[in-house]
Short mmCIF file of C-alpha atoms and ligand atoms in Angstrom, two decimals:
data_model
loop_
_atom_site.label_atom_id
_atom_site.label_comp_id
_atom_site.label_asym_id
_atom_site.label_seq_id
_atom_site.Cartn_x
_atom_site.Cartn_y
_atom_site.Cartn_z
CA UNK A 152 78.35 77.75 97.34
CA UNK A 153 81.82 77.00 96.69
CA UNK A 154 83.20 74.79 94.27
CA UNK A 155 82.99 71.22 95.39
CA UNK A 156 86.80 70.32 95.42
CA UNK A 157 87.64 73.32 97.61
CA UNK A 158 86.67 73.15 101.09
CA UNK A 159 86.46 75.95 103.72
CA UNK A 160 87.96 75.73 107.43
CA UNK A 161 88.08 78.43 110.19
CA UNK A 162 90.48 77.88 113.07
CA UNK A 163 89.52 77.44 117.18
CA UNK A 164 93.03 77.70 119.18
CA UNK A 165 92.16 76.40 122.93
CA UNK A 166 96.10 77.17 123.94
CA UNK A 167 96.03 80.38 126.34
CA UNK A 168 99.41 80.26 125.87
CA UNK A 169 99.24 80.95 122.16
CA UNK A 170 97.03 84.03 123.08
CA UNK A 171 98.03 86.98 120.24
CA UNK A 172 98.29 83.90 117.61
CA UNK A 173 96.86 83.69 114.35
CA UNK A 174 93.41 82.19 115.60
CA UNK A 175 89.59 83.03 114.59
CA UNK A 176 88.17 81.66 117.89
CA UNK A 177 89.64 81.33 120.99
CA UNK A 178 89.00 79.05 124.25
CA UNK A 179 85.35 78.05 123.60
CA UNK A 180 85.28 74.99 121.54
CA UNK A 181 81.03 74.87 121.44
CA UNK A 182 80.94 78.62 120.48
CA UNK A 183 83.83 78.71 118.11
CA UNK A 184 81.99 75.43 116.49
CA UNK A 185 78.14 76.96 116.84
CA UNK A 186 79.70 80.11 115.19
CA UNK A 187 81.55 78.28 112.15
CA UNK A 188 78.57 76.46 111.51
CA UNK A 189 76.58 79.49 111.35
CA UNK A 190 78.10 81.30 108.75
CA UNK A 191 78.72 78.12 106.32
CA UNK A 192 82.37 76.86 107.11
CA UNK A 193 82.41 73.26 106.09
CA UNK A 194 84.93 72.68 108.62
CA UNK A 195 86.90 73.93 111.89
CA UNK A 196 90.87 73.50 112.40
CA UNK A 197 91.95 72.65 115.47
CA UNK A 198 94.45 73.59 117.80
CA UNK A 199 94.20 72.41 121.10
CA UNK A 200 96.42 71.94 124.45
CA UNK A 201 97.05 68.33 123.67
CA UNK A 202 95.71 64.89 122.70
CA UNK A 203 93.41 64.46 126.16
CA UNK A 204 91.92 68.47 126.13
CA UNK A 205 89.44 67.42 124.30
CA UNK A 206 87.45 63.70 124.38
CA UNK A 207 87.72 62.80 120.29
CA UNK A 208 84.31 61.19 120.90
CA UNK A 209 82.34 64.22 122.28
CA UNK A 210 84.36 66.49 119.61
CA UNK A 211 82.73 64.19 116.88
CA UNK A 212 79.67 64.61 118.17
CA UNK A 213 79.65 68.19 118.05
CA UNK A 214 80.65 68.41 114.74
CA UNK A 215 77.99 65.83 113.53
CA UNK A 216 75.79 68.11 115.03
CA UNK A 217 76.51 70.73 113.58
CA UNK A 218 77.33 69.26 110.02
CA UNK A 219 81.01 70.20 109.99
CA UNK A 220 84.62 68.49 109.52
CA UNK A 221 87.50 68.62 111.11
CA UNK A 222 90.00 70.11 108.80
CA UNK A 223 93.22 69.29 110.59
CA UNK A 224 94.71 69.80 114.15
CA UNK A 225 97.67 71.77 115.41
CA UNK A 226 100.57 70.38 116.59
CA UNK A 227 102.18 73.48 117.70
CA UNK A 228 101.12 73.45 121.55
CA UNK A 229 104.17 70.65 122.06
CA UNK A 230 106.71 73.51 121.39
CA UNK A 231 104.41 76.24 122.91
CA UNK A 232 103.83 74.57 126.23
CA UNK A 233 106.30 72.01 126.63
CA UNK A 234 109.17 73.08 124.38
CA UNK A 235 109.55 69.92 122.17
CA UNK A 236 111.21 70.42 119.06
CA UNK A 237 111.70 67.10 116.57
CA UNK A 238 114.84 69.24 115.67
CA UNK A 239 116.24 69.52 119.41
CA UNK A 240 120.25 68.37 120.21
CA UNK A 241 118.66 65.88 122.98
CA UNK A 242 117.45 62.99 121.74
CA UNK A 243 115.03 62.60 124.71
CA UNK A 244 113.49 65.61 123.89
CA UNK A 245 113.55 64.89 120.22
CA UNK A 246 111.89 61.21 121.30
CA UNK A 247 109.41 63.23 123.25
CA UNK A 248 108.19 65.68 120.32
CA UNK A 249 107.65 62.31 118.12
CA UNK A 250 105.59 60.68 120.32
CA UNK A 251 103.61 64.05 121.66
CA UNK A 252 102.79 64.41 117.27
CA UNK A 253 102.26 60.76 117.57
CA UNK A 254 99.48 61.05 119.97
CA UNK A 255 98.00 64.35 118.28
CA UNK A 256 97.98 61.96 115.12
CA UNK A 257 95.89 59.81 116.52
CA UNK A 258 93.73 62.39 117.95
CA UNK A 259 92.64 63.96 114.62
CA UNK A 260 92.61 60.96 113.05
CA UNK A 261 89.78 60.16 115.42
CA UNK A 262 87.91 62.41 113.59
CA UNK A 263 89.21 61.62 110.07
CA UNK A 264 91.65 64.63 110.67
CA UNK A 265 95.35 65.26 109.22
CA UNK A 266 98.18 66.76 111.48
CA UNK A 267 100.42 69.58 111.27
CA UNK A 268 103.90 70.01 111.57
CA UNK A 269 104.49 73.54 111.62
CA UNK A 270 106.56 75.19 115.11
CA UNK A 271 107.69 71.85 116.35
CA UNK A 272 109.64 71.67 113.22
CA UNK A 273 112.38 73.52 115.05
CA UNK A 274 115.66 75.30 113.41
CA UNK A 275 119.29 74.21 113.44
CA UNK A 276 122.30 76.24 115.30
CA UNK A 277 124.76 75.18 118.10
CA UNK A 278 125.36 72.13 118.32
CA UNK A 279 123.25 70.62 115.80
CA UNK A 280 124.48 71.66 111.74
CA UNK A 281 121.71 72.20 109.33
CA UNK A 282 122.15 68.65 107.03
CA UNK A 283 121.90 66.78 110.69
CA UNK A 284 118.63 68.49 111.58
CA UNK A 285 116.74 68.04 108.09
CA UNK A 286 117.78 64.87 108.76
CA UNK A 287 116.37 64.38 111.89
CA UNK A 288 113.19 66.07 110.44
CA UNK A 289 113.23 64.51 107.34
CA UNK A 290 113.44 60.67 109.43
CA UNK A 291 110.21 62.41 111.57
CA UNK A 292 108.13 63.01 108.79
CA UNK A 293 108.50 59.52 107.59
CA UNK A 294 107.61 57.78 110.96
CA UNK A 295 104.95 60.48 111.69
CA UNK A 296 103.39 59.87 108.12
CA UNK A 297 103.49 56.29 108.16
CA UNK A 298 101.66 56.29 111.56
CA UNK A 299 98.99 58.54 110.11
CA UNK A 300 98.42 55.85 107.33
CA UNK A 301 96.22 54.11 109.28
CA UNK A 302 93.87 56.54 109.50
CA UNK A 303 93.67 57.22 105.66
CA UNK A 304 94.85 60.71 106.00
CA UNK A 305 98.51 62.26 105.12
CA UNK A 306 100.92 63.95 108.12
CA UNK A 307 100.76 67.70 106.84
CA UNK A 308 104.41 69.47 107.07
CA UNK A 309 104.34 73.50 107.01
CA UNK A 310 107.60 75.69 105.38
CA UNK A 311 107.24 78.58 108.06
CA UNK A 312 108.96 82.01 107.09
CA UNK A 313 112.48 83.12 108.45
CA UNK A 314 111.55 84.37 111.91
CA UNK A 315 110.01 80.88 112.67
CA UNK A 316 112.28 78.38 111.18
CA UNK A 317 115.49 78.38 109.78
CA UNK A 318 115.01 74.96 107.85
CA UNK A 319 112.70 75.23 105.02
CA UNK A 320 110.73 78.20 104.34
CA UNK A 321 109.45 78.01 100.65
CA UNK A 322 107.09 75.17 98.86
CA UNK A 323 109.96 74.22 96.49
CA UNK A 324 112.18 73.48 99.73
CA UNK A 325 109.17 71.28 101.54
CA UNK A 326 109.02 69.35 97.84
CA UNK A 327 112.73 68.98 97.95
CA UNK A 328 112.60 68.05 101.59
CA UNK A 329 109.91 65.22 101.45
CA UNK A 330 111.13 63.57 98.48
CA UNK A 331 114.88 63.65 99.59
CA UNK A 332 113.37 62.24 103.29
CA UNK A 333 110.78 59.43 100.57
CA UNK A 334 108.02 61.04 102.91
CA UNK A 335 105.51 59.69 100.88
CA UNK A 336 102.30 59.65 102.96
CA UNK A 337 103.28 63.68 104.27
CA UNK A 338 102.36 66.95 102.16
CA UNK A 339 102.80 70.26 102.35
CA UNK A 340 100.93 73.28 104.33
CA UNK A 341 101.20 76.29 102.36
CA UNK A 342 100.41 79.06 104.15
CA UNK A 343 100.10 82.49 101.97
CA UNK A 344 101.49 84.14 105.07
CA UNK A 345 104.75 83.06 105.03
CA UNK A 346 104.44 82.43 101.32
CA UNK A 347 104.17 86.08 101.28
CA UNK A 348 107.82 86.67 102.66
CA UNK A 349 109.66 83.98 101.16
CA UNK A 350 108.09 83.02 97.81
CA UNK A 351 109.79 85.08 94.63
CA UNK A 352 106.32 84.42 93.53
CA UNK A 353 103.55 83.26 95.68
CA UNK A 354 101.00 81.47 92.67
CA UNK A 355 104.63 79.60 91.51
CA UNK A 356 105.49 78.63 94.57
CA UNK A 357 102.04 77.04 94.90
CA UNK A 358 102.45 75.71 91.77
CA UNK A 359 105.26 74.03 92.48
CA UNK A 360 104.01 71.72 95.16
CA UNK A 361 101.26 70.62 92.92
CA UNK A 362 100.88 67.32 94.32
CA UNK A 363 102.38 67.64 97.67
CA UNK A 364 99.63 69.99 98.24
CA UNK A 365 97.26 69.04 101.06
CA UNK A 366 96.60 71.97 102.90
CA UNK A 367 96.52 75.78 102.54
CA UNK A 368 96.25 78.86 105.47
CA UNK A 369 94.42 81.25 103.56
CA UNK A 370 95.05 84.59 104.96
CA UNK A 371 96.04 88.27 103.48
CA UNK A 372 98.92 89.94 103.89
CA UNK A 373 98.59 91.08 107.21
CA UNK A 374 97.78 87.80 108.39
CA UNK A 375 94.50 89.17 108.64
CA UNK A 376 91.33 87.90 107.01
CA UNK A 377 91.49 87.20 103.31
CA UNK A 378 90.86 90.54 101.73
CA UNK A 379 92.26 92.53 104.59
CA UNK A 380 95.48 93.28 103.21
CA UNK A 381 97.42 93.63 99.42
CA UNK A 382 97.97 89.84 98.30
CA UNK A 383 96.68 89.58 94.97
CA UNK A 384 94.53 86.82 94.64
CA UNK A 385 93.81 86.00 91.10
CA UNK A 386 96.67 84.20 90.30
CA UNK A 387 96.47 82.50 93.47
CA UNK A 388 92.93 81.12 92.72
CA UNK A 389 94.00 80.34 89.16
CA UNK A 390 97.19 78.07 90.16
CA UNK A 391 95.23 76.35 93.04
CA UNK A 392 92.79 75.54 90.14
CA UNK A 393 95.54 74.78 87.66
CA UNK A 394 96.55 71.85 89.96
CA UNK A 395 93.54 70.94 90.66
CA UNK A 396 93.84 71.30 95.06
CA UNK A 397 90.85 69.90 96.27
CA UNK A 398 91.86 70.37 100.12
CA UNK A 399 90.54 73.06 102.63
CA UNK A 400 91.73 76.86 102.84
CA UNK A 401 91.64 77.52 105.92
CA UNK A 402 91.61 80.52 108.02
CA UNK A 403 94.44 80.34 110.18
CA UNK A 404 94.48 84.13 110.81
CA UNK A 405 94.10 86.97 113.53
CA UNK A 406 90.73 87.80 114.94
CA UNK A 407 90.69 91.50 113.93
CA UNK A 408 89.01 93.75 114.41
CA UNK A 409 87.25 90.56 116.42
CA UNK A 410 86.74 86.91 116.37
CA UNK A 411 83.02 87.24 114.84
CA UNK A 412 84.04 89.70 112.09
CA UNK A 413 87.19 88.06 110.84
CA UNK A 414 85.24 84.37 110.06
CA UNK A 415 82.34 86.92 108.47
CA UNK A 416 84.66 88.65 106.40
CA UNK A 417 86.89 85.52 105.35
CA UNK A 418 83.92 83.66 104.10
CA UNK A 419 82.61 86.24 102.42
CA UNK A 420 86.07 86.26 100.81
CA UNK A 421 85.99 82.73 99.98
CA UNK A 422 83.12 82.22 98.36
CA UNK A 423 84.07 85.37 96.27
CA UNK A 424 87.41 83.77 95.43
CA UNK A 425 86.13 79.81 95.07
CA UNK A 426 82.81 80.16 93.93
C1 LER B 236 102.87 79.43 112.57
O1 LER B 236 103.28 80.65 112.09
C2 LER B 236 101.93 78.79 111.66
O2 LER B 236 101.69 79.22 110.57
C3 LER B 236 101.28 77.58 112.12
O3 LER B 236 100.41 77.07 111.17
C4 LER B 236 102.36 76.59 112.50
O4 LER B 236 101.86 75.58 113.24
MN1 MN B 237 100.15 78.38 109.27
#
């Protein structure tokens, strides 16, 4: 169907308190999987509550039964639920975020999965200047990454537009950031939603991470489904060939008009786009 390299992933967010998020499926892990399966994903994303929400055993399982991957996980429920930025004045709480991604690490890579850094990121302001807290994240995505080693899979680190973060919000920033930090074993998320506000130009900016590139949120405009919405796609599909990304896109996107009809349309989408 599609092109070997390029893989296809559909998100399931088991968080109620990320209800109104950028999710396919919501709260049902066996239905979200059953349906994703169905229509020809070759993977689901994950994000879940924590490390223990879901046994990494019985997930694997129903994924080998269903002849799927895991395509990553979400770290985002540690800032969600419990607050935890690795950006955070405290250094408790700072302590606490690295060791709550720690565990997530270990949780996906249970399932040969990568995680993501996207929310926990944080932002600078007060007390904390901007050069102390790319620091601080910078240092993170080092430790984080090395501790993913051992499960042969990167740490994945997400720019996030300027509503979200205030620390890095194009690819060319997350390039500069991970090779100022030597974050050798992390690489970048893009995700064409926040692309979308922040890149000058979305297939350059894509461009530009070339290498870094592990992952990609493949989503319109709207942060609807891909092909709900204006982004033009062709020069998208020809820079993701042009350096040769042979990760997932991954629909990390809202579940209008419902959860069944935004995986049917982005599929359809995909294989129109990477076939
Ligand atoms: C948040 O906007 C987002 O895109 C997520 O992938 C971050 O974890
Ligand atoms: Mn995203």
């Amino acid at each position: 169907m599609t092109v070997p390299s390029i893989r296809t992933a559909v998100t399931i967010s088991l968080v109620p308190q990320a209800k109104g998020g950028p999710f396919v499926f919501w709260d049902d892990l066996g239905q979200g999987i059953a349906q994703a399966a169905e229509l020809g994903f070759d993977a689901i994303e994950l994000f879940a509550p924590g490390p223990d929400a879901v046994s990494a055993t019985e997930l694997r399982k129903q994924l080998a039964d269903h002849q799927l991957k895991l395509a990553a996980v979400g770290t985002g429920a540690g800032w969600v639920i419990h607050k935890l930025s690795l950006t955070d004045a405290d250094a408790q709480v700072r302590r606490k975020a690295v060791d709550f991604i720690r565990s997530m690490i270990d949780f996906g890579g249970a399932n040969g999965a990568p995680a993501i850094i996207g929310s926990m990121q944080g932002r600078w302001g007060g007390s904390v200047d901007r050069v102390t807290a790319r620091g601080w994240l910078g240092e993170a995505l080092v430790e984080l990454g090395e501790h993913a080693r051992q499960y042969n899979v990167p740490l994945l680190y997400e720019p996030l537009n300027r509503y979200e973060t205030n620390l890095c919000h194009t690819q060319g920033d997350g390039v500069l950031l991970l090779e100022e930090a030597g974050a050798t074993n992390a690489r970048l998320l893009a995700d064409l939603f926040h692309m979308n506000i922040e890149e000058v130009d979305i297939a350059a900016g894509l461009r530009q991470s070339a290498h870094w590139l592990g992952h990609v949120h493949c989503v319109d405009t709207t942060r609807c489904a891909a092909g709900v919405g204006h982004m033009d796609w062709p020069p998208i599909v020809q820079a993701l060939r042009e350096i040769q990304y042979s990760g997932y896109v991954s629909a990390e996107c809202l579940p209008w008009p419902n959860s069944k009809a935004a995986a049917e349309q982005t599929i359809r989408k995909y294989r129109q786009l990477f076939s």
